[in-house]
Amino acid sequence: MATRHDKENFSIFDWFAVGLGVLVVGFILFILLWPFIDPTPERSSSIKQNIESLGSK
């Protein structure tokens, strides 16, 4: 059975990296899910519509 002494200690840099990783993953998930939770009455343009509008100019 592992005792307190046998456990690997996390340094402040490890906690910083874990926190940064959680923020990055959360931000990516937010960006991917935004079209489904967009609160505006007229939803934002889709990527396809944006590409089509760039080509028509």
PDB file of N, CA and C in Angstrom, residues 1-28:
ATOM      1  N   MET A   1       0.839  -1.173   0.000  1.00  0.00           N
ATOM      2  CA  MET A   1       0.000   0.000   0.000  1.00  0.00           C
ATOM      3  C   MET A   1       0.892   1.247   0.000  1.00  0.00           C
ATOM      4  N   ALA A   2       0.553   2.212  -0.799  1.00  0.00           N
ATOM      5  CA  ALA A   2       1.372   3.422  -0.925  1.00  0.00           C
ATOM      6  C   ALA A   2       1.178   4.314   0.298  1.00  0.00           C
ATOM      7  N   THR A   3       2.281   4.760   0.825  1.00  0.00           N
ATOM      8  CA  THR A   3       2.218   5.694   1.948  1.00  0.00           C
ATOM      9  C   THR A   3       2.374   7.118   1.417  1.00  0.00           C
ATOM     10  N   ARG A   4       2.244   8.068   2.290  1.00  0.00           N
ATOM     11  CA  ARG A   4       2.364   9.472   1.892  1.00  0.00           C
ATOM     12  C   ARG A   4       3.753   9.753   1.325  1.00  0.00           C
ATOM     13  N   HIS A   5       4.745   9.093   1.854  1.00  0.00           N
ATOM     14  CA  HIS A   5       6.123   9.312   1.415  1.00  0.00           C
ATOM     15  C   HIS A   5       6.352   8.737   0.002  1.00  0.00           C
ATOM     16  N   ASP A   6       5.656   7.664  -0.333  1.00  0.00           N
ATOM     17  CA  ASP A   6       5.849   7.007  -1.630  1.00  0.00           C
ATOM     18  C   ASP A   6       5.176   7.751  -2.778  1.00  0.00           C
ATOM     19  N   LYS A   7       4.199   8.578  -2.490  1.00  0.00           N
ATOM     20  CA  LYS A   7       3.491   9.282  -3.555  1.00  0.00           C
ATOM     21  C   LYS A   7       4.399  10.328  -4.195  1.00  0.00           C
ATOM     22  N   GLU A   8       4.191  10.538  -5.483  1.00  0.00           N
ATOM     23  CA  GLU A   8       4.971  11.534  -6.206  1.00  0.00           C
ATOM     24  C   GLU A   8       4.386  12.919  -5.935  1.00  0.00           C
ATOM     25  N   ASN A   9       5.232  13.856  -5.598  1.00  0.00           N
ATOM     26  CA  ASN A   9       4.767  15.212  -5.308  1.00  0.00           C
ATOM     27  C   ASN A   9       4.650  16.018  -6.592  1.00  0.00           C
ATOM     28  N   PHE A  10       3.609  16.860  -6.645  1.00  0.00           N
ATOM     29  CA  PHE A  10       3.423  17.759  -7.777  1.00  0.00           C
ATOM     30  C   PHE A  10       4.084  19.087  -7.436  1.00  0.00           C
ATOM     31  N   SER A  11       4.841  19.615  -8.375  1.00  0.00           N
ATOM     32  CA  SER A  11       5.435  20.929  -8.159  1.00  0.00           C
ATOM     33  C   SER A  11       4.448  21.991  -8.627  1.00  0.00           C
ATOM     34  N   ILE A  12       4.781  23.231  -8.360  1.00  0.00           N
ATOM     35  CA  ILE A  12       3.926  24.345  -8.779  1.00  0.00           C
ATOM     36  C   ILE A  12       3.819  24.392 -10.298  1.00  0.00           C
ATOM     37  N   PHE A  13       4.866  23.969 -11.003  1.00  0.00           N
ATOM     38  CA  PHE A  13       4.832  23.960 -12.464  1.00  0.00           C
ATOM     39  C   PHE A  13       3.867  22.903 -12.988  1.00  0.00           C
ATOM     40  N   ASP A  14       3.775  21.772 -12.287  1.00  0.00           N
ATOM     41  CA  ASP A  14       2.821  20.733 -12.683  1.00  0.00           C
ATOM     42  C   ASP A  14       1.392  21.237 -12.541  1.00  0.00           C
ATOM     43  N   TRP A  15       1.097  21.917 -11.425  1.00  0.00           N
ATOM     44  CA  TRP A  15      -0.245  22.456 -11.228  1.00  0.00           C
ATOM     45  C   TRP A  15      -0.556  23.536 -12.252  1.00  0.00           C
ATOM     46  N   PHE A  16       0.443  24.358 -12.583  1.00  0.00           N
ATOM     47  CA  PHE A  16       0.259  25.393 -13.598  1.00  0.00           C
ATOM     48  C   PHE A  16      -0.047  24.748 -14.950  1.00  0.00           C
ATOM     49  N   ALA A  17       0.671  23.693 -15.305  1.00  0.00           N
ATOM     50  CA  ALA A  17       0.458  23.009 -16.586  1.00  0.00           C
ATOM     51  C   ALA A  17      -0.922  22.354 -16.636  1.00  0.00           C
ATOM     52  N   VAL A  18      -1.340  21.759 -15.536  1.00  0.00           N
ATOM     53  CA  VAL A  18      -2.667  21.139 -15.492  1.00  0.00           C
ATOM     54  C   VAL A  18      -3.747  22.209 -15.662  1.00  0.00           C
ATOM     55  N   GLY A  19      -3.601  23.325 -14.964  1.00  0.00           N
ATOM     56  CA  GLY A  19      -4.572  24.409 -15.082  1.00  0.00           C
ATOM     57  C   GLY A  19      -4.623  24.981 -16.488  1.00  0.00           C
ATOM     58  N   LEU A  20      -3.454  25.168 -17.081  1.00  0.00           N
ATOM     59  CA  LEU A  20      -3.394  25.682 -18.448  1.00  0.00           C
ATOM     60  C   LEU A  20      -4.034  24.697 -19.423  1.00  0.00           C
ATOM     61  N   GLY A  21      -3.788  23.425 -19.235  1.00  0.00           N
ATOM     62  CA  GLY A  21      -4.398  22.403 -20.095  1.00  0.00           C
ATOM     63  C   GLY A  21      -5.910  22.400 -19.988  1.00  0.00           C
ATOM     64  N   VAL A  22      -6.418  22.550 -18.781  1.00  0.00           N
ATOM     65  CA  VAL A  22      -7.875  22.589 -18.584  1.00  0.00           C
ATOM     66  C   VAL A  22      -8.461  23.820 -19.274  1.00  0.00           C
ATOM     67  N   LEU A  23      -7.791  24.953 -19.159  1.00  0.00           N
ATOM     68  CA  LEU A  23      -8.274  26.167 -19.824  1.00  0.00           C
ATOM     69  C   LEU A  23      -8.281  26.021 -21.338  1.00  0.00           C
ATOM     70  N   VAL A  24      -7.229  25.449 -21.894  1.00  0.00           N
ATOM     71  CA  VAL A  24      -7.142  25.290 -23.349  1.00  0.00           C
ATOM     72  C   VAL A  24      -8.221  24.335 -23.844  1.00  0.00           C
ATOM     73  N   VAL A  25      -8.380  23.201 -23.169  1.00  0.00           N
ATOM     74  CA  VAL A  25      -9.405  22.234 -23.587  1.00  0.00           C
ATOM     75  C   VAL A  25     -10.795  22.845 -23.444  1.00  0.00           C
ATOM     76  N   GLY A  26     -11.034  23.577 -22.363  1.00  0.00           N
ATOM     77  CA  GLY A  26     -12.325  24.236 -22.179  1.00  0.00           C
ATOM     78  C   GLY A  26     -12.607  25.255 -23.266  1.00  0.00           C
ATOM     79  N   PHE A  27     -11.590  26.023 -23.642  1.00  0.00           N
ATOM     80  CA  PHE A  27     -11.754  27.025 -24.694  1.00  0.00           C
ATOM     81  C   PHE A  27     -12.065  26.351 -26.034  1.00  0.00           C
ATOM     82  N   ILE A  28     -11.363  25.289 -26.353  1.00  0.00           N
ATOM     83  CA  ILE A  28     -11.606  24.573 -27.610  1.00  0.00           C
ATOM     84  C   ILE A  28     -13.021  24.007 -27.625  1.00  0.00           C
TER      85      ILE A  28
END
